[in-house]
Coordinates of C-alpha atoms in Angstrom, one line a residue:
M24 CA -44.9 20.9 10.2
N25 CA -48.6 21.0 9.9
T26 CA -51.5 18.5 9.6
F27 CA -51.7 19.3 5.7
N28 CA -48.4 17.3 5.1
C29 CA -47.2 13.5 5.1
I30 CA -44.2 13.3 6.6
A31 CA -42.7 10.0 7.8
D32 CA -40.5 9.7 10.7
D33 CA -37.1 8.6 9.0
V34 CA -37.1 12.1 7.3
K35 CA -33.7 13.9 8.6
F36 CA -34.4 17.9 8.7
G37 CA -31.4 20.3 9.2
E38 CA -32.2 23.7 11.0
N39 CA -34.6 26.1 10.2
V40 CA -36.2 24.4 7.3
S41 CA -39.1 25.7 5.9
L42 CA -42.3 23.8 4.6
S43 CA -45.4 24.9 2.8
K44 CA -48.6 22.4 3.0
F45 CA -49.5 19.5 1.2
I46 CA -45.9 18.0 1.1
N47 CA -45.1 14.4 0.8
L48 CA -41.7 13.4 2.2
Y49 CA -40.3 10.1 3.2
G50 CA -36.7 8.6 3.8
C51 CA -35.3 11.8 2.5
E52 CA -32.7 14.4 3.9
I53 CA -33.4 18.1 3.9
G54 CA -30.5 20.5 4.5
D55 CA -30.4 23.7 6.7
E56 CA -32.5 26.8 5.8
T57 CA -33.8 25.0 2.5
K58 CA -37.6 26.1 1.7
I59 CA -39.8 23.3 0.0
G60 CA -43.2 24.5 -1.8
A61 CA -46.6 23.2 -1.9
F62 CA -47.3 20.1 -3.5
V63 CA -43.9 18.6 -3.5
E64 CA -42.8 14.8 -3.1
I65 CA -39.4 13.7 -2.5
Q66 CA -38.8 10.2 -1.8
K67 CA -36.5 7.8 0.0
N68 CA -32.9 8.0 -0.6
A69 CA -33.2 11.5 -2.1
K70 CA -31.0 14.3 -0.8
V71 CA -31.6 18.1 -0.9
G72 CA -28.6 20.4 0.4
R73 CA -28.6 23.6 2.3
R74 CA -30.0 27.1 1.7
C75 CA -31.9 25.5 -1.5
K76 CA -35.7 26.5 -2.8
I77 CA -37.7 23.8 -4.1
S78 CA -40.8 25.4 -5.8
S79 CA -44.2 23.7 -5.9
H80 CA -45.3 20.8 -7.6
T81 CA -42.0 19.4 -7.9
F82 CA -41.2 15.8 -7.9
I83 CA -37.7 14.4 -6.4
C84 CA -37.7 10.9 -6.8
E85 CA -35.3 8.2 -5.2
G86 CA -31.4 8.5 -6.5
V87 CA -31.4 12.2 -6.7
V88 CA -29.0 14.2 -5.0
I89 CA -29.3 18.1 -4.9
E90 CA -26.4 19.8 -3.6
D91 CA -26.1 23.3 -1.6
N92 CA -27.7 26.7 -3.0
V93 CA -29.9 24.8 -5.7
F94 CA -33.1 26.3 -7.4
I95 CA -35.7 24.3 -8.5
G96 CA -38.8 25.9 -10.1
H97 CA -42.4 24.9 -10.2
G98 CA -43.4 21.6 -11.4
V99 CA -39.9 20.3 -12.2
T100 CA -39.8 16.3 -12.5
F101 CA -36.8 14.3 -12.0
T102 CA -36.8 10.5 -13.2
N103 CA -34.5 7.4 -11.9
D104 CA -35.3 4.8 -14.7
S105 CA -34.2 5.2 -18.4
Y106 CA -37.0 2.7 -19.3
P107 CA -39.7 2.3 -17.1
R108 CA -42.6 -0.3 -17.7
A109 CA -45.8 -1.0 -15.7
T110 CA -45.5 -4.3 -16.0
T111 CA -43.0 -7.4 -15.9
A112 CA -42.4 -9.3 -18.8
G113 CA -44.7 -12.1 -17.1
G114 CA -47.5 -9.1 -17.0
E115 CA -47.1 -8.8 -13.4
L116 CA -47.2 -5.2 -11.9
Q117 CA -43.4 -4.4 -11.4
T118 CA -42.3 -3.8 -7.8
E119 CA -39.2 -2.3 -6.7
A120 CA -37.0 -5.3 -7.0
D121 CA -38.0 -5.3 -10.7
W122 CA -36.1 -2.0 -11.6
K123 CA -32.5 -0.6 -10.5
V124 CA -32.6 3.2 -9.4
E125 CA -30.4 5.2 -11.7
S126 CA -29.0 8.3 -10.0
T127 CA -28.9 12.0 -10.8
I128 CA -26.8 14.7 -9.1
V129 CA -27.7 18.6 -9.2
R130 CA -24.2 20.8 -8.3
K131 CA -24.1 23.6 -6.1
G132 CA -25.8 27.0 -7.5
A133 CA -27.6 25.3 -10.2
S134 CA -30.9 26.7 -11.1
I135 CA -33.5 24.4 -12.9
G136 CA -36.7 26.4 -14.4
S137 CA -40.2 25.6 -14.2
G138 CA -41.8 22.4 -16.1
A139 CA -38.2 21.0 -16.7
T140 CA -38.0 17.5 -17.0
I141 CA -34.6 15.6 -15.8
L142 CA -33.8 12.4 -17.2
P143 CA -31.7 9.9 -15.1
N144 CA -27.7 8.9 -14.8
L145 CA -26.7 12.5 -15.5
E146 CA -25.3 15.4 -13.6
I147 CA -26.4 19.2 -13.7
G148 CA -22.9 20.9 -13.2
E149 CA -22.3 23.7 -10.6
N150 CA -23.8 26.8 -11.2
A151 CA -25.4 25.5 -14.6
I152 CA -29.1 27.0 -15.9
V153 CA -31.8 24.7 -17.2
G154 CA -34.5 26.9 -19.0
A155 CA -38.0 26.6 -18.0
G156 CA -39.6 23.3 -20.0
A157 CA -36.3 21.8 -20.8
V158 CA -36.2 18.1 -21.3
V159 CA -32.5 17.3 -20.2
T160 CA -31.3 14.1 -21.8
K161 CA -27.6 14.4 -20.6
S162 CA -25.2 15.9 -18.4
V163 CA -25.0 19.8 -18.4
P164 CA -21.6 21.1 -18.1
A165 CA -20.7 23.8 -15.1
N166 CA -22.1 27.0 -15.9
A167 CA -23.8 26.1 -19.0
V168 CA -27.4 27.7 -20.0
V169 CA -29.2 25.1 -21.6
A170 CA -32.7 24.9 -23.3
G171 CA -35.1 23.0 -25.6
N172 CA -36.0 19.4 -26.4
P173 CA -33.6 17.9 -25.8
A174 CA -31.4 20.7 -23.7
K175 CA -28.5 22.1 -25.6
V176 CA -26.0 24.5 -24.6
L177 CA -26.6 28.0 -25.5
R178 CA -24.0 29.7 -24.0
Y179 CA -21.8 29.8 -20.5
V180 CA -22.2 32.1 -17.7
E181 CA -19.2 33.6 -15.9
S182 CA -18.7 33.8 -12.0
E183 CA -19.5 37.3 -11.1
T184 CA -17.7 37.3 -7.8
V185 CA -14.3 35.8 -6.3
T186 CA -14.4 34.2 -3.1
E187 CA -11.6 32.8 -1.1
E188 CA -12.6 29.6 -2.3
D189 CA -11.8 30.7 -5.8
S190 CA -8.0 30.9 -4.9
A191 CA -7.6 28.4 -2.4
P192 CA -5.3 25.6 -2.8
I193 CA -6.4 22.5 -4.8
P194 CA -5.6 19.2 -3.4
F195 CA -4.9 16.3 -5.6
L196 CA -7.5 14.4 -3.4
D197 CA -9.9 15.7 -1.0
L198 CA -11.0 13.0 1.5
V199 CA -12.4 15.4 4.0
T200 CA -15.5 16.7 2.2
P201 CA -16.9 13.1 1.5
H202 CA -16.3 12.2 5.3
R203 CA -17.8 15.2 6.4
E204 CA -21.0 14.9 4.7
L205 CA -21.7 11.5 5.7
E206 CA -20.4 12.2 9.2
N207 CA -23.7 11.1 10.8
E208 CA -24.1 7.8 9.0
L209 CA -20.3 6.7 9.8
I210 CA -21.0 7.7 13.6
D211 CA -24.1 5.7 13.6
G212 CA -22.1 2.7 12.3
F213 CA -19.6 2.8 14.9
R214 CA -22.0 3.5 17.6
H215 CA -23.6 0.3 16.4
N216 CA -20.5 -1.2 16.5
L217 CA -19.4 -0.2 20.1
R218 CA -23.2 -1.0 21.5
N219 CA -23.1 -4.8 20.2
A220 CA -19.4 -5.4 20.6
S221 CA -19.2 -6.2 16.9
F222 CA -15.5 -6.1 15.9
V223 CA -14.3 -8.8 13.6
G224 CA -16.7 -10.8 11.1
G225 CA -20.4 -10.8 11.9
P226 CA -23.4 -9.4 10.7
V227 CA -22.0 -6.2 9.9
V228 CA -19.2 -7.7 7.7
E229 CA -21.8 -10.1 5.9
K230 CA -23.9 -7.4 4.8
F231 CA -21.3 -5.3 3.1
E232 CA -20.1 -8.2 1.4
E233 CA -23.6 -9.0 0.0
A234 CA -24.1 -5.1 -0.8
F235 CA -20.6 -5.3 -2.2
A236 CA -21.2 -8.4 -4.6
A237 CA -24.7 -7.1 -5.5
F238 CA -23.1 -3.5 -6.8
C239 CA -20.3 -5.8 -8.8
N240 CA -23.2 -7.8 -10.2
A241 CA -20.8 -10.8 -8.6
K242 CA -22.5 -13.7 -6.7
H243 CA -19.8 -13.8 -4.0
S244 CA -17.7 -11.2 -2.1
I245 CA -15.5 -11.9 0.5
A246 CA -13.9 -8.9 2.6
V247 CA -10.5 -9.2 3.6
S248 CA -8.0 -7.0 5.6
S249 CA -6.4 -5.1 2.2
G250 CA -6.5 -5.4 -1.4
T251 CA -3.2 -7.2 -1.6
D252 CA -4.5 -10.1 0.7
A253 CA -7.3 -10.0 -1.8
L254 CA -5.2 -10.6 -4.5
R255 CA -2.9 -12.9 -3.0
F256 CA -5.5 -15.1 -1.4
A257 CA -7.2 -15.2 -5.0
I258 CA -3.8 -16.4 -6.4
M259 CA -3.6 -19.1 -4.0
A260 CA -7.1 -20.3 -4.2
C261 CA -7.2 -20.7 -7.7
G262 CA -4.4 -23.2 -7.8
V263 CA -1.5 -21.5 -8.8
Q264 CA 1.4 -23.7 -7.4
Q265 CA 4.8 -22.9 -6.0
G266 CA 7.4 -21.6 -8.2
D267 CA 4.5 -21.2 -11.1
V268 CA 4.6 -18.1 -13.3
V269 CA 2.1 -15.4 -12.9
L270 CA 1.9 -12.8 -15.9
T271 CA 1.4 -9.4 -15.1
V272 CA 2.3 -5.7 -16.2
P273 CA 5.2 -3.7 -15.1
N274 CA 3.4 -0.4 -15.1
T275 CA 1.5 -1.1 -11.8
F276 CA 1.7 -0.5 -7.9
I277 CA 4.2 -3.2 -6.3
A278 CA 1.5 -5.0 -4.1
T279 CA 0.4 -6.6 -7.7
T280 CA 3.8 -8.6 -7.8
E281 CA 3.8 -8.7 -3.8
A282 CA 0.9 -10.6 -4.0
I283 CA 2.3 -13.2 -6.8
S284 CA 5.5 -13.6 -4.5
Q285 CA 4.2 -14.1 -1.5
A286 CA 1.8 -16.5 -2.8
G287 CA 4.6 -18.5 -3.7
A288 CA 4.8 -17.8 -7.4
I289 CA 7.1 -15.7 -9.8
P290 CA 5.7 -12.5 -11.8
E291 CA 7.0 -12.0 -15.1
F292 CA 6.1 -9.2 -17.4
V293 CA 4.1 -8.1 -20.5
D294 CA 4.2 -4.5 -21.8
I295 CA 1.3 -2.1 -22.0
D296 CA -0.9 -0.6 -24.4
E297 CA 0.2 3.0 -25.1
Q298 CA -3.0 4.4 -25.6
T299 CA -5.0 2.7 -22.4
Y300 CA -1.9 2.1 -20.1
N301 CA -3.3 -1.4 -19.5
M302 CA -2.0 -4.8 -20.6
S303 CA -1.2 -5.1 -24.1
V304 CA -3.0 -7.9 -25.9
A305 CA -0.2 -7.9 -28.7
M306 CA 2.5 -8.1 -26.0
L307 CA 0.5 -11.0 -24.1
Q308 CA 0.0 -12.9 -27.4
R309 CA 3.6 -12.5 -28.5
Y310 CA 5.1 -13.6 -25.0
L311 CA 2.9 -16.5 -25.0
E312 CA 4.0 -17.5 -28.8
K313 CA 7.4 -16.5 -28.6
Q314 CA 8.7 -17.0 -25.0
C315 CA 7.1 -19.9 -24.2
I316 CA 7.1 -23.4 -25.3
R317 CA 4.6 -26.2 -24.5
E318 CA 5.6 -29.8 -23.4
K319 CA 4.5 -33.2 -24.4
S320 CA 2.1 -33.1 -21.4
G321 CA 0.5 -29.7 -23.0
R322 CA 2.3 -27.6 -20.0
L323 CA 2.7 -24.0 -21.2
V324 CA 6.6 -23.2 -19.8
S325 CA 8.5 -19.8 -19.7
L326 CA 11.7 -20.0 -21.4
R327 CA 13.1 -17.0 -19.0
S328 CA 12.5 -18.9 -16.0
G329 CA 11.8 -22.5 -17.0
R330 CA 8.9 -22.6 -14.9
P331 CA 5.1 -23.1 -15.8
V332 CA 3.0 -20.4 -16.7
T333 CA -0.6 -20.9 -14.8
A334 CA -2.1 -17.4 -14.6
V335 CA -2.5 -13.9 -16.0
I336 CA -3.4 -10.7 -14.0
P337 CA -4.7 -7.9 -15.8
V338 CA -4.6 -4.7 -14.0
H339 CA -7.5 -2.3 -14.5
L340 CA -5.4 0.6 -14.1
Y341 CA -6.8 4.1 -13.2
G342 CA -10.0 3.2 -13.2
Q343 CA -10.5 1.5 -16.7
M344 CA -10.7 -2.0 -17.5
A345 CA -8.2 -4.3 -19.7
D346 CA -9.4 -5.5 -22.9
M347 CA -10.7 -8.3 -21.3
D348 CA -12.6 -10.5 -24.4
A349 CA -9.2 -10.6 -26.0
I350 CA -7.4 -11.8 -22.9
L351 CA -9.7 -14.4 -21.8
N352 CA -9.8 -15.8 -25.3
L353 CA -5.8 -16.1 -25.4
A354 CA -6.2 -17.4 -21.4
E355 CA -8.4 -20.0 -22.8
R356 CA -6.3 -21.0 -25.6
Y357 CA -3.4 -21.3 -23.3
G358 CA -5.0 -22.8 -20.4
L359 CA -4.0 -19.8 -18.0
I360 CA -6.3 -18.7 -15.0
V361 CA -7.5 -15.1 -15.3
I362 CA -7.5 -13.1 -11.8
E363 CA -8.7 -9.3 -12.3
D364 CA -6.9 -6.6 -10.4
A365 CA -9.5 -4.4 -10.0
C366 CA -8.0 -2.1 -7.1
Q367 CA -8.5 1.0 -8.7
A368 CA -11.7 0.0 -10.6
H369 CA -14.6 -0.1 -8.5
G370 CA -17.9 -0.1 -10.5
A371 CA -15.7 0.2 -14.0
E372 CA -17.5 -1.5 -17.1
Y373 CA -16.6 -3.5 -20.1
F374 CA -18.7 -4.1 -23.1
S375 CA -18.0 -7.8 -23.8
K376 CA -19.0 -8.9 -27.3
K377 CA -18.7 -12.1 -26.3
Q378 CA -21.3 -12.0 -24.1
N379 CA -23.3 -8.9 -25.7
R380 CA -23.5 -6.8 -22.6
W381 CA -21.8 -4.4 -20.6
M382 CA -20.1 -6.3 -17.6
K383 CA -18.4 -4.8 -14.3
A384 CA -15.0 -5.3 -12.9
G385 CA -14.6 -8.3 -10.9
T386 CA -17.2 -10.4 -12.7
M387 CA -14.9 -11.3 -16.0
G388 CA -12.4 -13.5 -14.6
K389 CA -11.9 -16.4 -12.1
A390 CA -11.8 -14.0 -9.5
A391 CA -11.0 -10.3 -8.6
A392 CA -9.3 -8.3 -6.2
F393 CA -10.5 -5.0 -4.7
S394 CA -8.8 -2.3 -2.6
F395 CA -10.6 -0.4 -0.1
Y396 CA -7.6 1.9 0.7
P397 CA -8.8 5.3 1.9
G398 CA -7.9 7.1 -1.4
K399 CA -10.1 4.5 -3.7
N400 CA -13.1 5.1 -5.0
L401 CA -14.5 3.2 -2.4
G402 CA -12.4 3.6 0.4
A403 CA -12.5 2.8 4.0
C404 CA -11.0 4.5 6.9
G405 CA -8.2 2.5 7.0
E406 CA -7.2 -0.9 5.2
G407 CA -9.7 -3.0 3.6
G408 CA -10.1 -5.4 0.3
A409 CA -12.6 -7.6 -0.7
V410 CA -12.3 -10.9 -3.4
T411 CA -15.1 -11.4 -6.0
T412 CA -16.0 -14.2 -7.8
N413 CA -19.0 -16.3 -9.4
D414 CA -17.8 -19.8 -7.9
A415 CA -19.4 -20.9 -4.5
R416 CA -16.4 -23.2 -3.9
F417 CA -13.6 -20.7 -4.7
A418 CA -15.4 -18.2 -2.1
E419 CA -15.3 -20.8 0.5
K420 CA -11.7 -21.3 0.1
I421 CA -11.2 -17.4 0.5
K422 CA -12.9 -17.5 3.6
C423 CA -10.9 -20.4 4.9
L424 CA -7.4 -18.6 4.0
R425 CA -8.4 -15.3 5.7
D426 CA -9.2 -16.7 8.9
H427 CA -6.3 -18.9 9.9
G428 CA -7.8 -21.8 7.8
Q429 CA -10.8 -22.3 9.8
V430 CA -13.9 -24.3 8.6
K431 CA -15.4 -23.5 11.9
K432 CA -13.9 -22.3 15.3
Y433 CA -11.0 -23.8 16.1
F434 CA -11.1 -26.5 13.5
H435 CA -8.2 -26.0 10.8
D436 CA -8.3 -27.7 7.4
I437 CA -5.0 -25.8 6.3
E438 CA -2.8 -23.1 7.6
G439 CA -4.4 -19.9 6.8
Y440 CA -3.8 -16.1 7.7
N441 CA -5.3 -13.3 9.7
G442 CA -6.6 -11.6 6.8
R443 CA -10.0 -10.4 7.8
L444 CA -11.6 -7.2 7.4
D445 CA -12.9 -5.5 10.9
A446 CA -16.3 -4.8 11.2
I447 CA -15.8 -0.9 11.8
Q448 CA -14.4 -1.0 8.7
A449 CA -17.3 -2.9 7.0
S450 CA -19.8 -0.6 8.5
I451 CA -18.2 2.3 6.9
L452 CA -17.7 0.8 3.5
H453 CA -21.3 -0.3 3.9
A454 CA -22.6 3.4 4.5
K455 CA -20.5 4.9 1.4
L456 CA -21.6 2.2 -0.6
P457 CA -24.9 3.8 -1.8
H458 CA -23.0 6.7 -3.0
L459 CA -20.3 5.3 -5.0
A460 CA -22.4 5.1 -8.4
S461 CA -22.9 8.7 -8.0
W462 CA -19.4 9.4 -7.1
N463 CA -18.5 7.6 -10.0
A464 CA -20.7 9.6 -12.3
Q465 CA -19.0 12.9 -10.9
R466 CA -15.9 11.4 -11.5
R467 CA -16.6 10.7 -15.1
D468 CA -18.2 14.1 -15.5
R469 CA -15.1 15.9 -14.1
A470 CA -13.0 13.6 -16.7
A471 CA -15.2 14.8 -19.7
E472 CA -14.9 18.7 -18.3
Y473 CA -10.8 18.1 -18.3
N474 CA -11.1 16.6 -21.9
R475 CA -13.5 19.8 -22.7
L476 CA -11.1 22.3 -21.7
M477 CA -7.8 20.6 -22.8
I478 CA -8.8 18.7 -26.2
K479 CA -7.0 21.7 -28.4
E480 CA -3.9 21.4 -25.8
E481 CA -1.3 19.9 -27.6
A482 CA 1.6 20.1 -24.7
V483 CA -0.4 17.4 -22.9
R484 CA -1.8 14.0 -23.5
L485 CA -5.1 13.1 -22.6
P486 CA -6.4 9.8 -21.0
Y487 CA -7.8 7.5 -23.9
E488 CA -11.4 5.6 -23.3
P489 CA -12.3 3.1 -25.8
S490 CA -15.8 2.8 -27.1
W491 CA -16.1 -0.7 -25.1
S492 CA -15.0 1.1 -21.9
R493 CA -16.8 3.0 -19.2
A494 CA -14.1 4.0 -16.8
V495 CA -14.6 5.4 -13.2
Y496 CA -11.4 7.7 -13.3
H497 CA -9.7 6.5 -9.9
L498 CA -7.1 8.9 -11.6
Y499 CA -6.9 11.2 -14.2
V500 CA -3.7 11.0 -15.9
V501 CA -2.1 12.9 -18.7
R502 CA 1.3 12.6 -20.3
T503 CA 3.7 15.4 -20.5
N504 CA 7.3 15.9 -21.7
N505 CA 8.2 18.3 -19.2
R506 CA 6.7 17.0 -16.0
E507 CA 8.8 17.9 -13.1
E508 CA 8.9 21.4 -14.5
M509 CA 4.9 21.0 -15.0
I510 CA 4.7 19.7 -11.1
N511 CA 6.9 22.6 -9.9
H512 CA 4.8 25.0 -11.2
L513 CA 1.6 23.6 -10.3
K514 CA 2.8 23.2 -6.8
K515 CA 3.7 26.8 -6.5
V516 CA 0.2 27.8 -7.2
G517 CA -1.3 25.7 -5.1
I518 CA -2.4 22.6 -7.0
G519 CA -1.6 18.8 -5.9
T520 CA -0.5 16.1 -8.1
G521 CA 0.5 12.8 -8.4
I522 CA 3.1 10.3 -10.1
H523 CA 1.5 6.6 -10.8
Y524 CA 4.2 5.4 -10.8
P525 CA 7.7 6.8 -11.9
V526 CA 9.8 3.7 -11.8
P527 CA 8.4 0.6 -13.7
L528 CA 8.4 -2.7 -11.5
H529 CA 10.8 -4.7 -13.6
L530 CA 13.6 -2.1 -13.1
Q531 CA 12.8 -1.6 -9.2
T532 CA 15.6 -2.4 -6.8
A533 CA 13.2 -5.2 -5.1
Y534 CA 13.1 -7.4 -8.5
V535 CA 17.1 -6.9 -9.4
S536 CA 16.6 -11.0 -9.2
L537 CA 14.4 -11.2 -11.9
S538 CA 17.4 -10.1 -14.3
Y539 CA 15.2 -7.5 -16.2
N540 CA 17.2 -4.7 -18.0
P541 CA 16.2 -1.1 -19.2
G542 CA 14.6 -1.3 -22.6
D543 CA 12.9 -4.8 -22.1
F544 CA 9.6 -2.8 -21.7
P545 CA 9.8 0.3 -24.3
V546 CA 6.4 1.3 -23.8
T547 CA 6.0 1.3 -20.0
E548 CA 9.6 2.8 -19.9
A549 CA 8.6 5.6 -22.5
V550 CA 5.4 6.4 -20.4
S551 CA 6.6 6.3 -17.0
P552 CA 8.7 9.7 -17.2
E553 CA 5.9 11.3 -18.6
I554 CA 2.8 10.5 -16.5
L555 CA 1.2 13.1 -14.2
S556 CA -1.9 12.4 -12.2
I557 CA -3.8 16.0 -11.7
P558 CA -6.6 16.6 -9.3
M559 CA -9.5 14.1 -9.3
F560 CA -12.2 13.6 -6.9
P561 CA -16.2 13.3 -6.8
Q562 CA -16.6 16.9 -5.2
L563 CA -13.8 18.7 -7.6
T564 CA -15.4 21.5 -8.9
A565 CA -15.8 23.3 -12.3
L566 CA -13.6 26.4 -10.9
Q567 CA -11.2 24.2 -9.6
Q568 CA -10.9 22.6 -12.9
A569 CA -10.7 25.9 -14.7
R570 CA -7.8 26.8 -12.5
V571 CA -5.9 23.5 -12.9
V572 CA -6.3 23.7 -16.6
Q573 CA -5.6 27.5 -16.8
E574 CA -2.3 26.8 -15.2
I575 CA -1.4 24.1 -17.4
V576 CA -2.0 25.9 -20.3
L577 CA -0.1 29.0 -18.8
F578 CA 3.1 26.4 -18.1
A579 CA 2.8 25.0 -21.5
R580 CA 2.6 28.2 -23.2
E581 CA 5.9 29.6 -21.1
T582 CA 7.7 26.4 -22.0
A583 CA 6.9 26.6 -25.6
S584 CA 8.7 30.0 -25.8
K585 CA 12.0 28.8 -24.3
P586 CA 14.7 26.7 -26.1
V587 CA 14.3 23.0 -26.0
E588 CA 17.1 21.3 -24.3
C589 CA 17.6 17.6 -25.2
L590 CA 18.4 15.2 -22.2
E591 CA 21.5 12.9 -23.2
A592 CA 20.7 9.2 -23.0
P593 CA 22.7 8.2 -19.8
I594 CA 20.6 11.2 -18.0
A595 CA 17.4 9.9 -19.2
E596 CA 18.3 6.4 -18.4
A597 CA 19.1 7.4 -14.8
A598 CA 15.6 7.2 -13.5
F599 CA 15.5 3.7 -14.1
K600 CA 18.7 2.5 -12.5
T601 CA 18.6 0.1 -9.8
A602 CA 21.3 -0.2 -7.1

């Protein structure tokens, strides 16, 4: 510190930070042992990790995250607005309210040469090298050397040393690292709750609701105790009656159908699309045309159950939105309510041709349900959920349902539920929410790296992302004919995996009463024995990904050299039998 610097009181410094003269820092965070050269500006909400070197005349703007051991050369410029303008359409000077910050992340060990310009909404991969004077317009893969305007990959560099980390087990999901990185913020929120005796509802919950609604581009967000409650309350509030049929897919977690049943409705299923694993528009149309009749009153009735069909719940599975324009068109034609199950899709986007714009999960149906279970893209340190909607009256109904049917304390219009989100979880979610966009960007980059590494590997089928989709990869799911063997191989070398989901819902013991049989939903049944979720989380490194792919390729080649053993049909069907 010295009198030549302008450093705001809200700057967070680690230990042994070295500062030169003529530095302007405000609202940022600087890690241990980092060195910052002269005439550097670092803006609010920017974060610089440990043991970094930031050379003179560099500008690091809001929204930039620089991880540990990064070198930034002289005169490097970061940006956070793809289309900056000085004035608004009305000719007034723009303020902070007129633009949305676009984030950038520089991964561990990367180097950026002097005079480089880094455009927003991208990632500089781990150990990547950006040449002097480069203009980086798209994400740089890990270990890549790029240069030029626009920057292009020249070659890749290999790691020169092998550390214990290089051979350490790779978890399917890492919930430790993000909480360690945000530990101070999380503890600050918890301390605030303790000191203010704020535990249920109140300003902490309301602030999170406002922030999450803004993130989703929705008008209203109502925080509840779980994703299951979010979906159940949405079904009840939207007018679905006791005994009505609600359509969904058999390839989802049971919470989707639990919410339907617990709301007093009956779940019926529509098969999935074999590429996206989301609800098939063709099968939905076929169901409505072939498996329903219209009564004289205009009411749509299921031939299977003889009950009215009133709603459809498309599940945005694995972090990718269903084909919402087509589903909404069918729903409008047949008078159905659409509720989005967005429990795995925080921040996912869909390009609506009807609206001629990108739209976020949670804004296209009557309402949407989100889960904040710890493993989600935005996860609490416990249970939590939220309903989003653009309908103010609907939002009030949800608030009433979650709080014992109260319109105000001890005045109950209806019998409701104890479905409130506690303030401690709300404070945790509020602290994490500003990082969600960058975490989602990291997941997309991790998915792109998996795709690049496995594009020629015929033994696994990679996820499919349509042009109208911007998935957030809650899970990265491949398909393989030798799933159990592959799981065992990866387990032996310390690589975690998951299966989402091994038995379709229509063949679960819990739904024997619905009288479905093997063969009723052939795509779901073909997919369920083959799907395998491999490691996917924002902090997944390029080196870890390379190891995962190396072992998958090794297994595939070993399997290809062995004689093929054909399963008899009764054995193959055994996985779907119910008690």
